[in-house]
Coordinates of C-alpha atoms in Angstrom, one line a residue:
M43 CA 20.2 15.9 67.6
A44 CA 20.2 15.4 63.8
T45 CA 23.1 16.9 61.9
A46 CA 22.2 18.8 58.7
V47 CA 23.5 17.2 55.5
P48 CA 25.6 19.7 53.5
A49 CA 24.1 20.6 50.2
A50 CA 27.1 19.4 48.3
A51 CA 26.9 15.9 49.9
R52 CA 23.2 15.4 49.1
P53 CA 22.4 13.0 46.3
P54 CA 20.8 14.6 43.2
H55 CA 17.4 13.1 44.1
F56 CA 17.5 14.4 47.7
A57 CA 15.5 17.6 47.0
K58 CA 12.8 15.7 45.1
W59 CA 12.6 13.1 47.9
L60 CA 12.2 15.8 50.5
E61 CA 9.5 17.6 48.5
Q62 CA 7.5 14.3 48.2
R63 CA 7.9 13.6 51.9
N64 CA 6.6 17.0 52.9
A65 CA 3.8 17.0 50.4
P66 CA 0.2 16.7 51.7
P67 CA -1.4 13.3 51.5
V68 CA -3.4 12.6 48.3
D69 CA -7.1 12.1 48.7
P70 CA -8.1 9.1 46.6
N71 CA -11.7 10.3 46.3
A72 CA -10.7 13.7 44.9
P73 CA -11.8 14.3 41.3
K74 CA -9.0 13.9 38.7
A75 CA -7.9 16.9 36.7
K76 CA -9.0 16.8 33.1
K77 CA -6.2 16.8 30.5
S78 CA -6.3 19.8 28.2
G79 CA -6.5 19.4 24.5
K80 CA -8.0 16.7 22.3
Q81 CA -6.7 13.2 22.4
G82 CA -6.5 10.6 19.5
A83 CA -5.4 10.7 15.9
A84 CA -5.9 14.4 15.5
S85 CA -4.4 15.5 18.8
H86 CA -1.2 16.7 17.1
L87 CA -3.0 19.0 14.8
P88 CA -3.4 22.8 15.5
P89 CA -6.9 23.7 16.7
E90 CA -8.1 25.1 13.4
L91 CA -7.3 21.8 11.6
Q92 CA -8.9 19.8 14.4
E93 CA -12.1 21.8 13.9
A94 CA -11.8 21.4 10.1
R95 CA -11.5 17.6 10.6
E96 CA -14.6 17.6 12.7
R97 CA -16.5 19.6 10.0
M98 CA -15.3 17.1 7.4
F99 CA -16.5 14.1 9.3
A100 CA -19.8 15.9 10.0
G101 CA -20.3 16.2 6.2
K102 CA -19.8 19.9 6.2
S103 CA -17.8 21.9 3.6
V104 CA -14.1 22.5 4.2
E105 CA -12.3 25.1 2.3
Y106 CA -9.8 23.7 -0.3
G107 CA -6.6 25.1 1.2
T108 CA -7.6 23.9 4.7
L109 CA -8.4 20.5 3.3
Q110 CA -5.0 20.4 1.6
R111 CA -3.3 21.3 4.8
L112 CA -5.2 18.5 6.6
A113 CA -4.2 16.0 3.9
D114 CA -0.6 17.1 4.0
S115 CA -0.6 16.5 7.7
G116 CA -1.2 12.8 7.0
D117 CA -5.0 12.5 7.3
G118 CA -6.0 9.8 4.8
V119 CA -9.7 10.8 4.6
A120 CA -8.8 14.4 3.8
A121 CA -6.3 13.3 1.2
F122 CA -9.0 11.1 -0.4
R123 CA -11.5 13.9 -0.5
L124 CA -9.0 16.4 -1.8
A125 CA -8.0 13.9 -4.6
E126 CA -11.6 13.5 -5.5
R127 CA -12.0 17.3 -5.9
I128 CA -8.9 17.4 -8.1
S129 CA -10.1 14.5 -10.2
A130 CA -13.5 16.1 -10.7
K131 CA -11.8 18.9 -12.6
Q132 CA -10.9 16.3 -15.3
K133 CA -7.7 18.1 -16.3
P134 CA -4.9 15.7 -17.4
E135 CA -2.3 18.1 -16.2
L136 CA -3.6 17.5 -12.6
A137 CA -3.4 13.7 -12.8
T138 CA -0.1 13.6 -10.9
H139 CA -1.6 15.9 -8.2
A140 CA -4.6 13.6 -7.8
L141 CA -2.4 10.5 -7.8
H142 CA -0.3 12.0 -5.0
Y143 CA -3.3 12.5 -2.7
F144 CA -4.9 9.1 -3.5
T145 CA -1.5 7.6 -2.6
L146 CA -1.4 9.5 0.7
A147 CA -4.9 8.1 1.4
V148 CA -3.8 4.5 0.7
T149 CA -0.6 5.0 2.7
D150 CA -2.9 5.9 5.6
N151 CA -4.6 2.5 5.2
R152 CA -7.6 3.8 3.2
G153 CA -7.7 0.8 0.9
Y154 CA -10.8 2.0 -0.9
A155 CA -8.6 4.6 -2.7
V156 CA -6.7 1.8 -4.5
R157 CA -9.4 1.8 -7.2
N158 CA -9.0 5.5 -7.8
M159 CA -5.2 5.1 -8.0
L160 CA -5.5 2.4 -10.6
R161 CA -8.0 4.4 -12.7
I162 CA -5.2 7.0 -13.1
L163 CA -2.3 4.6 -13.5
E164 CA -4.1 2.6 -16.2
Q165 CA -4.4 5.7 -18.5
P166 CA -1.7 5.2 -21.1
D167 CA -1.1 8.8 -22.3
L168 CA -0.8 10.5 -19.0
Q169 CA 2.5 12.1 -17.9
L170 CA 3.1 11.3 -14.3
S171 CA 5.8 12.4 -12.0
P172 CA 8.5 9.7 -11.4
S173 CA 8.5 10.4 -7.6
H174 CA 4.7 10.1 -7.4
L175 CA 4.9 6.9 -9.5
A176 CA 7.4 5.4 -7.1
A177 CA 5.3 6.3 -4.1
A178 CA 2.2 4.9 -5.8
E179 CA 3.9 1.6 -6.6
A180 CA 5.1 1.3 -3.0
A181 CA 1.6 2.0 -1.6
L182 CA 0.0 -0.5 -3.9
T183 CA 2.7 -3.1 -3.0
R184 CA 2.0 -2.7 0.7
Q185 CA -1.8 -3.0 0.1
A186 CA -1.1 -6.2 -1.9
A187 CA 1.0 -7.6 0.9
K188 CA -2.0 -7.0 3.3
G189 CA -4.3 -9.1 1.0
N190 CA -6.0 -6.3 -0.9
A191 CA -7.1 -8.3 -4.0
L192 CA -7.7 -5.2 -6.0
A193 CA -4.1 -4.0 -5.4
V194 CA -2.8 -7.5 -6.4
D195 CA -4.8 -7.6 -9.6
G196 CA -4.1 -4.0 -10.4
L197 CA -0.3 -4.4 -10.1
L198 CA -0.4 -7.6 -12.1
G199 CA -2.2 -5.8 -14.9
L200 CA 0.2 -2.9 -14.9
Y201 CA 3.3 -5.2 -14.8
T202 CA 1.8 -7.2 -17.7
K203 CA 1.5 -4.1 -19.8
G204 CA 4.9 -2.8 -18.6
H205 CA 3.3 0.6 -18.0
P206 CA 3.8 2.8 -16.0
F207 CA 6.1 0.8 -13.7
G208 CA 7.9 -1.4 -16.2
S209 CA 7.6 -5.2 -16.4
K210 CA 9.6 -6.2 -13.3
P211 CA 9.3 -10.0 -13.8
E212 CA 10.5 -11.0 -10.2
R213 CA 7.7 -8.9 -8.6
F214 CA 5.3 -10.1 -11.2
E215 CA 5.8 -13.8 -10.4
K216 CA 5.7 -13.2 -6.7
L217 CA 2.4 -11.4 -7.0
L218 CA 1.1 -14.2 -9.3
A219 CA 1.9 -16.8 -6.7
A220 CA 0.2 -14.8 -3.9
G221 CA -2.9 -13.8 -5.9
G222 CA -6.4 -15.3 -6.5
A223 CA -8.4 -16.4 -9.5
A224 CA -7.4 -13.4 -11.6
S225 CA -3.7 -14.4 -11.0
G226 CA -4.5 -17.9 -12.4
Q227 CA -6.0 -16.4 -15.5
I228 CA -3.1 -14.1 -16.1
A229 CA -0.6 -16.9 -15.4
Y230 CA -2.3 -19.2 -17.9
G231 CA -2.3 -16.6 -20.6
M232 CA 1.4 -15.9 -20.1
A233 CA 2.2 -19.6 -20.2
I234 CA 0.2 -20.1 -23.5
T235 CA 2.0 -17.1 -25.0
L236 CA 5.4 -18.6 -24.1
L237 CA 4.6 -22.1 -25.3
S238 CA 3.2 -20.8 -28.6
D239 CA 6.5 -19.3 -29.6
P240 CA 8.3 -21.8 -31.8
D241 CA 11.6 -20.2 -30.8
A242 CA 11.0 -20.4 -27.1
S243 CA 14.1 -21.1 -25.1
A244 CA 14.5 -23.7 -22.4
E245 CA 14.3 -20.8 -19.9
D246 CA 11.0 -19.7 -21.5
R247 CA 9.6 -23.2 -21.2
E248 CA 10.7 -23.4 -17.6
K249 CA 8.9 -20.1 -16.9
A250 CA 5.8 -21.3 -18.7
G251 CA 5.8 -24.4 -16.4
R252 CA 5.9 -22.1 -13.3
Y253 CA 3.0 -20.1 -14.8
L254 CA 1.0 -23.2 -15.5
A255 CA 1.5 -24.4 -11.9
I256 CA 0.1 -21.1 -10.7
A257 CA -2.9 -21.5 -13.0
R258 CA -3.4 -25.1 -11.8
D259 CA -3.6 -23.8 -8.2
K260 CA -5.3 -20.5 -8.7
G261 CA -7.5 -20.6 -11.8
S262 CA -11.1 -21.7 -12.4
L263 CA -12.0 -25.4 -12.5
G264 CA -11.7 -25.5 -16.3
M265 CA -8.4 -23.6 -16.3
Q266 CA -7.0 -25.9 -13.5
A267 CA -7.7 -28.9 -15.6
A268 CA -6.2 -27.4 -18.8
A269 CA -3.1 -26.3 -16.9
H270 CA -2.8 -29.8 -15.3
N271 CA -2.9 -31.4 -18.8
L272 CA -0.4 -29.1 -20.2
L273 CA 2.0 -29.6 -17.3
A274 CA 1.7 -33.4 -17.8
Q275 CA 2.5 -33.0 -21.5
M276 CA 5.5 -30.9 -20.8
Q277 CA 6.7 -33.5 -18.2
T278 CA 6.3 -36.2 -20.8
L279 CA 8.3 -34.3 -23.4
Q280 CA 11.0 -33.7 -20.9
T281 CA 11.4 -37.4 -19.9
Q282 CA 10.7 -39.0 -23.3
P283 CA 14.0 -40.2 -24.8
Q284 CA 15.0 -38.8 -28.0
A285 CA 14.8 -41.2 -30.9
E286 CA 18.1 -41.7 -32.7
V287 CA 17.9 -40.9 -36.4
Q288 CA 19.6 -43.5 -38.5
Q289 CA 21.4 -42.2 -41.5

């Protein structure tokens, strides 16, 4: 005759084991219960926002406040469409607001919003929030790292102007080296500017050499040839012995 195991001496999983042992056998042919709620990217949203998202993708109108809530939840498509609505008002004081939502769209891997971001950032007289500028620069940098040529060229142009992110030479050169044909053209122009300065320092000439190397590798055929010739001339000048002047 089996002796009952005192409750205090039972392991913590004993009750669960006993319940599983006494459970009826599972019929493999029985239909599986359906999970409640919607699955996928919108599954974390409340029902009203899930419905709003469905209306949005169906091309139906979504009320502004609801669209904003959907965008603030991290939905890149909603953020893009909200930013378009804000931009359509053509009010300079709303530029930071529009930039914020275009940035959210890009952060959600909606690379097509890069063009809209650059359109705002390239306007010289706009007053933009520093926090939104920092977020925009970070989003563009991530897109550039993923190979988005428009983000690369846009950042290069903005760094060249020094507005609105400042010049940031280290980031600028890194982007130049990673860019395409536009990078070659920019690099060549920068090199010519440095070499045309009669007071250029040795550091400036070294930087010009780096820019010419990028233009030689990235530029058009004609630019590649021009950069190659200039690099050869610079190399000759560096190795040519200085003639001694007799007094």
